[in-house]
mmCIF file of C-alpha atoms in Angstrom:
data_model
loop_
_atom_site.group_PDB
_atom_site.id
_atom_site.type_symbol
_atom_site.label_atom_id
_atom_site.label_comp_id
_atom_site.label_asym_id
_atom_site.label_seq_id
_atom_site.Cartn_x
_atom_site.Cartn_y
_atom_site.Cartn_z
ATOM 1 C CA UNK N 1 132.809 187.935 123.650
ATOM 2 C CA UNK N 2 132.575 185.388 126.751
ATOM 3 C CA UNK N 3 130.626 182.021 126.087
ATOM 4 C CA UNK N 4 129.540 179.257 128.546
ATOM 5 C CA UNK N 5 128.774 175.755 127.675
ATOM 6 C CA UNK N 6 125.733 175.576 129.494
ATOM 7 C CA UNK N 7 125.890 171.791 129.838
ATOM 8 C CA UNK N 8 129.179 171.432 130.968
ATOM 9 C CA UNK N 9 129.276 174.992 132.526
ATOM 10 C CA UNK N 10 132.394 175.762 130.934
ATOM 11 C CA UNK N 11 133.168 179.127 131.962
ATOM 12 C CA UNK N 12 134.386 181.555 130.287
ATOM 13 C CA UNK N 13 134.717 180.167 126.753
ATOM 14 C CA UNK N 14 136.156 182.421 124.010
ATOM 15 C CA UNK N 15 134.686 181.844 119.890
ATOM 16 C CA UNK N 16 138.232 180.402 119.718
ATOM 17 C CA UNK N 17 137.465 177.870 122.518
ATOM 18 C CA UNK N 18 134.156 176.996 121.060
ATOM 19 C CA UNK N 19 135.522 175.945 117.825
ATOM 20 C CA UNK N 20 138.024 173.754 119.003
ATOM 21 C CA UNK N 21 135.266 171.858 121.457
ATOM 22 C CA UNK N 22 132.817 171.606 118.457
ATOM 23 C CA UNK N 23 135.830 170.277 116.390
ATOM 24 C CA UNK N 24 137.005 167.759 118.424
ATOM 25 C CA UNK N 25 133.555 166.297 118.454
ATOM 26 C CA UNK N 26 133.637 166.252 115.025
ATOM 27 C CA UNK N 27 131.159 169.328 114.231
ATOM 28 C CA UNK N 28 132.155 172.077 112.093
ATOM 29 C CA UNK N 29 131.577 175.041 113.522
ATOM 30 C CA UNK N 30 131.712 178.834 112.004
ATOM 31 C CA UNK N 31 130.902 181.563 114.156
ATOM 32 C CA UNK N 32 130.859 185.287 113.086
ATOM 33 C CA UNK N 33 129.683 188.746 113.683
ATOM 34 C CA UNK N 34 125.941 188.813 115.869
ATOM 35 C CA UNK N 35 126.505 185.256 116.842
ATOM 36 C CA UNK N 36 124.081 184.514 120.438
ATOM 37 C CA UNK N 37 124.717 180.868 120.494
ATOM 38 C CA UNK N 38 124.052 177.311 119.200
ATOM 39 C CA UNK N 39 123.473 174.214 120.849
ATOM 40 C CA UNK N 40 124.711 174.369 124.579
ATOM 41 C CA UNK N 41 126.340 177.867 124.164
ATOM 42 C CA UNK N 42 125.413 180.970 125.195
ATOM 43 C CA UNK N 43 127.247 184.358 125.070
ATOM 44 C CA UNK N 44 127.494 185.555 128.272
ATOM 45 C CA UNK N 45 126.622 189.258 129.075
ATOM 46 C CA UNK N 46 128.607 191.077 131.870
ATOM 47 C CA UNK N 47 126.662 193.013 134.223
ATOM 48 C CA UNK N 48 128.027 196.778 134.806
ATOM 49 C CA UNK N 49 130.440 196.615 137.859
ATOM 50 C CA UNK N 50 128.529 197.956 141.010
ATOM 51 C CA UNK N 51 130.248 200.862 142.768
ATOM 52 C CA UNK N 52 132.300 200.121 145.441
ATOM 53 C CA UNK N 53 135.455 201.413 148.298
ATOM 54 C CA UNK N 54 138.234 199.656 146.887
ATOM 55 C CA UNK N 55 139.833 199.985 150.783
ATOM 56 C CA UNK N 56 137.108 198.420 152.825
ATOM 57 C CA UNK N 57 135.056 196.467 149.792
ATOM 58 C CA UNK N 58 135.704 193.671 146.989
ATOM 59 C CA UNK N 59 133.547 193.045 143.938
ATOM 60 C CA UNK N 60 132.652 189.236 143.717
ATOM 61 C CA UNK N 61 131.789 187.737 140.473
ATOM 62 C CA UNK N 62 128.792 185.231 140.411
ATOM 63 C CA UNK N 63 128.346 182.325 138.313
ATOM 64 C CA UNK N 64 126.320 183.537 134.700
ATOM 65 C CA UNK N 65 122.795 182.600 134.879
ATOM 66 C CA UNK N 66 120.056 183.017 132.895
ATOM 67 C CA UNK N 67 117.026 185.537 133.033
ATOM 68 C CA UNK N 68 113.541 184.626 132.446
ATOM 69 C CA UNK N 69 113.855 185.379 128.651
ATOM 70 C CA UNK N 70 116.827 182.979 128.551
ATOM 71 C CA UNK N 71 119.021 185.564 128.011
ATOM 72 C CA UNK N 72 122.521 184.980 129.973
ATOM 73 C CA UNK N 73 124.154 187.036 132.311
ATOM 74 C CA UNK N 74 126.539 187.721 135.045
ATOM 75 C CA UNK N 75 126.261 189.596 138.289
ATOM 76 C CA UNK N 76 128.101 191.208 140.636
ATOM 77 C CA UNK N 77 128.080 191.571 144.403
ATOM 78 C CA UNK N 78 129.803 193.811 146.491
ATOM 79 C CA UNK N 79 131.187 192.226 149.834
ATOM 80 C CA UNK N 80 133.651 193.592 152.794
ATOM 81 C CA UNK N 81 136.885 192.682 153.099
ATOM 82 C CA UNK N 82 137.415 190.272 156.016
ATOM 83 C CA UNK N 83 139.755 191.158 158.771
ATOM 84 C CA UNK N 84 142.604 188.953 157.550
ATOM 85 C CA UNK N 85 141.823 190.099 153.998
ATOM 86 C CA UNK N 86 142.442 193.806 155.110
ATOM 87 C CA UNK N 87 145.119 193.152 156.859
ATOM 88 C CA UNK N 88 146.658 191.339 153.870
ATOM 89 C CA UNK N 89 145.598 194.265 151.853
ATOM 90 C CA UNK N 90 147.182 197.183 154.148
ATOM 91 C CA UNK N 91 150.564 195.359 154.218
ATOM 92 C CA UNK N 92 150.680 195.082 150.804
ATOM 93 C CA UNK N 93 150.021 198.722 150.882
ATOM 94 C CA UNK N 94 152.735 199.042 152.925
ATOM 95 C CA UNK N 95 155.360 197.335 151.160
ATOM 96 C CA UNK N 96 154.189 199.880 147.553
ATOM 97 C CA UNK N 97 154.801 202.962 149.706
ATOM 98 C CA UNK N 98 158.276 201.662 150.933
ATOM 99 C CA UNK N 99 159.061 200.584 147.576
ATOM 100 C CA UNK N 100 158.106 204.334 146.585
ATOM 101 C CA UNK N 101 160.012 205.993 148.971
ATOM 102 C CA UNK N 102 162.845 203.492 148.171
ATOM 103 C CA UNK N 103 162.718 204.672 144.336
ATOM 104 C CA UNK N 104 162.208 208.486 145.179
ATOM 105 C CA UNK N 105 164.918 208.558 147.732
ATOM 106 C CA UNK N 106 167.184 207.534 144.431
ATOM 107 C CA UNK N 107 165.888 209.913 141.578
ATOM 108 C CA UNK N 108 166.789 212.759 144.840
ATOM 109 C CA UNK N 109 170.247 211.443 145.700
ATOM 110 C CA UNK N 110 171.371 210.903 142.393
ATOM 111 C CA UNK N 111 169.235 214.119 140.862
ATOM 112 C CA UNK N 112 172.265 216.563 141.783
ATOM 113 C CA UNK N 113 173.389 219.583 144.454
ATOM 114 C CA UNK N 114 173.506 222.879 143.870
ATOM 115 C CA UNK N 115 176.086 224.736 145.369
ATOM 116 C CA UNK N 116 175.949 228.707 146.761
ATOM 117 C CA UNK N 117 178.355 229.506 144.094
ATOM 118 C CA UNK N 118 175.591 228.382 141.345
ATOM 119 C CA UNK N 119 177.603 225.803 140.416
ATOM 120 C CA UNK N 120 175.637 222.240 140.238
ATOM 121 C CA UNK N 121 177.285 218.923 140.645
ATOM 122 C CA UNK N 122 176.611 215.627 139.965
ATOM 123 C CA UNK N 123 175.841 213.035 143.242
ATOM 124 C CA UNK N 124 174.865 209.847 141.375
ATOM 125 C CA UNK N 125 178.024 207.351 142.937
ATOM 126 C CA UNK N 126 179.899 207.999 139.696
ATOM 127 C CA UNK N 127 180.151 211.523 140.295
ATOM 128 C CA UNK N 128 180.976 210.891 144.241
ATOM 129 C CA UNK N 129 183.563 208.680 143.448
ATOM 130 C CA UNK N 130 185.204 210.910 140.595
ATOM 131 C CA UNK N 131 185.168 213.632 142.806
ATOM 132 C CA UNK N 132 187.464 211.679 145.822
ATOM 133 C CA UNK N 133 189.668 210.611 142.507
ATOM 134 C CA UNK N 134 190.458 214.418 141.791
ATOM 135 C CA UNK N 135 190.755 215.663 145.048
ATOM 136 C CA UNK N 136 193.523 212.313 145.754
ATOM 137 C CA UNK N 137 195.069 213.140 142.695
ATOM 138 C CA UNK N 138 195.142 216.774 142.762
ATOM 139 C CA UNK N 139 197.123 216.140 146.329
ATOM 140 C CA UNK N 140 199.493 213.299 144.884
ATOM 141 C CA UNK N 141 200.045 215.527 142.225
ATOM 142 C CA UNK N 142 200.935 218.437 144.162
ATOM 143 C CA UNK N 143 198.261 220.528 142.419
ATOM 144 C CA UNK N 144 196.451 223.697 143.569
ATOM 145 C CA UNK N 145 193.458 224.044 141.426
ATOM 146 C CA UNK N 146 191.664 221.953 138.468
ATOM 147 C CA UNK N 147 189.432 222.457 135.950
ATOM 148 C CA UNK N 148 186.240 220.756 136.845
ATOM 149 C CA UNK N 149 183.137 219.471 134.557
ATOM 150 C CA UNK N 150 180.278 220.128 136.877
ATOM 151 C CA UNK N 151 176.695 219.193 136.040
ATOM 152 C CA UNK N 152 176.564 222.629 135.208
ATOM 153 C CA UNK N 153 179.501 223.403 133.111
ATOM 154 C CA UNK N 154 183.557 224.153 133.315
ATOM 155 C CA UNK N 155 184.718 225.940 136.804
ATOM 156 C CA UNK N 156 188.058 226.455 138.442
ATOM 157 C CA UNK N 157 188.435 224.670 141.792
ATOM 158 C CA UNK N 158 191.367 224.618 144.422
ATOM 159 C CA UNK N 159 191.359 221.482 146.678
ATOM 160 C CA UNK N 160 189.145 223.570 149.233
ATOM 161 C CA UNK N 161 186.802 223.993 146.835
ATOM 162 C CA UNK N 162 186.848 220.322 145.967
ATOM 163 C CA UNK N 163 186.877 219.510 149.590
ATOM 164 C CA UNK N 164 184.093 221.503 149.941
ATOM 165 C CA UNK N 165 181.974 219.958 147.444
ATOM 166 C CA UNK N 166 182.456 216.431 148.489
ATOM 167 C CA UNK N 167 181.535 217.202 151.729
ATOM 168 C CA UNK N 168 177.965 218.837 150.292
ATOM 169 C CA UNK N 169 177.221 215.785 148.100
ATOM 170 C CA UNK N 170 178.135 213.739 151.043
ATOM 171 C CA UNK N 171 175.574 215.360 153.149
ATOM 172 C CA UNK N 172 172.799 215.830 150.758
ATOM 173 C CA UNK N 173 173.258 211.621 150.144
ATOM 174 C CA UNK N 174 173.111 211.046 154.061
ATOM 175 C CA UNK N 175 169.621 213.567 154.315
ATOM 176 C CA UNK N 176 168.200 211.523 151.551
ATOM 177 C CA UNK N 177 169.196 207.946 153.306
ATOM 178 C CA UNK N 178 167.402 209.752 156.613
ATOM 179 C CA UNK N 179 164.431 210.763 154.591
ATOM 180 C CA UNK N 180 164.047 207.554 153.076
ATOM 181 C CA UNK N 181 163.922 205.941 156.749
ATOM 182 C CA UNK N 182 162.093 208.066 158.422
ATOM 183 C CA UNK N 183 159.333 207.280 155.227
ATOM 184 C CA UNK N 184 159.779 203.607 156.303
ATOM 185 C CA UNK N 185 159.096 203.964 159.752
ATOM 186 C CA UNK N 186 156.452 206.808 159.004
ATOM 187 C CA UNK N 187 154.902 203.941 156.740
ATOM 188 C CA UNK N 188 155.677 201.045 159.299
ATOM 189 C CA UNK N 189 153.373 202.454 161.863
ATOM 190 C CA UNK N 190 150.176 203.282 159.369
ATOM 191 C CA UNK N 191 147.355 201.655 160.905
ATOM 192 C CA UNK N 192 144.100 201.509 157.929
ATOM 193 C CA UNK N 193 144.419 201.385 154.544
ATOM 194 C CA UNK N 194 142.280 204.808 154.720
ATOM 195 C CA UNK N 195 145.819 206.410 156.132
ATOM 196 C CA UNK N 196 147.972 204.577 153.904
ATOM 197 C CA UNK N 197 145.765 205.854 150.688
ATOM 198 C CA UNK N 198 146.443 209.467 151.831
ATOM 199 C CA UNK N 199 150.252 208.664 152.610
ATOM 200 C CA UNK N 200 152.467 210.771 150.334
ATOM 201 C CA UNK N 201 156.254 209.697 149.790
ATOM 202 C CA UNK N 202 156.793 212.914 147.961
ATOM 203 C CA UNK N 203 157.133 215.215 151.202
ATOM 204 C CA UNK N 204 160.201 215.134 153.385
ATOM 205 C CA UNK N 205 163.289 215.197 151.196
ATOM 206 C CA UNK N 206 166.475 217.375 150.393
ATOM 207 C CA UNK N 207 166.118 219.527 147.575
ATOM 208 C CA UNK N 208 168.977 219.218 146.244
ATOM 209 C CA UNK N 209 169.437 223.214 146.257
#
């Protein structure tokens, strides 16, 4: 329920609100279920919202006024966006999609690689930097082959192997860095908020497999 002190034109006024302004003028007021008003206020009834393109319109609220019955209301208009406001509109567009790409070039870099083998490893940074650790290790060590946890169980590796599988993970993180800026630029360069609305940051990336 919105209230206005039609006096004061307090606007909007919740049955919280009203009670507190009636109390500290020392009236006791008690408002419950069905309540239209008293004195100065009126409840307030809001208009449906017209129809509008969210890209190229905005939906002004007007003051509440009264109909002929007494009854109050308020209206809504439906406006175009000015120039600057569309501008300020399509570079905040802008700056969602990078952020999008941004986030989706992570969940695809860190989401894994599947090798020809079958065998599927890890590429979050953790598993990139573990694998450099065994393959140092293994060499240090003067070892030939290891028993490896991959993302998709136990396998037997020799350093090639190993070698091998940094170098996939490597390249699968690089494609997904060059995805994400090629989105950037792709997004950089959109020109209405028409071609940013149909932009998708979901097309364009390493699979991973």
């Amino acid at each position: 329920m919105q209230i206005i002190n039609t006096e004061t034109r307090r606007w909007p006024m919740s049955v919280q609100d009203v009670v507190a302004e009636e109390h500290a003028a020392g009236v006791l007021t008690v408002i419950g279920e069905g309540y239209q008003g008293h004195g100065p206020y009126r409840v307030v009834t809001l208009r449906a919202r017209p129809a509008h393109d969210p890209l190229a319109e905005a939906v002004v609220e007007l003051p509440p006024a009264p109909d002929e019955d007494g009854q109050w209301f308020q209206d809504f208009v439906v406006r175009p966006l000015s120039a600057q406001e569309t501008a300020a509109a399509l570079q905040a567009d802008k700056e969602r999609l990078k952020d999008a790409a941004t986030a989706h070039r992570w969940a695809v870099e860190t989401g894994g690689v599947a090798l020809p083998a079958g065998t599927r490893v890890g590429s979050a940074l953790e598993d990139q930097n573990r694998i450099t650790a065994v393959i140092a290790n293994a060499q240090l060590a003067g070892v030939t082959t290891v028993d490896f946890k991959a993302a998709s169980g136990w396998v037997t590796l020799t350093l090639d192997d190993l070698r091998g599988i940094a170098a996939a993970v490597a390249q699968h993180v690089q494609a997904c860095f060059s995805a994400e800026r090629a989105h950037h630029q792709a997004i950089a360069a959109l020109e209405t908020r028409a071609a940013a609305a149909a932009y998708d940051v979901r097309r364009g990336w390493p699979s991973g497999v």
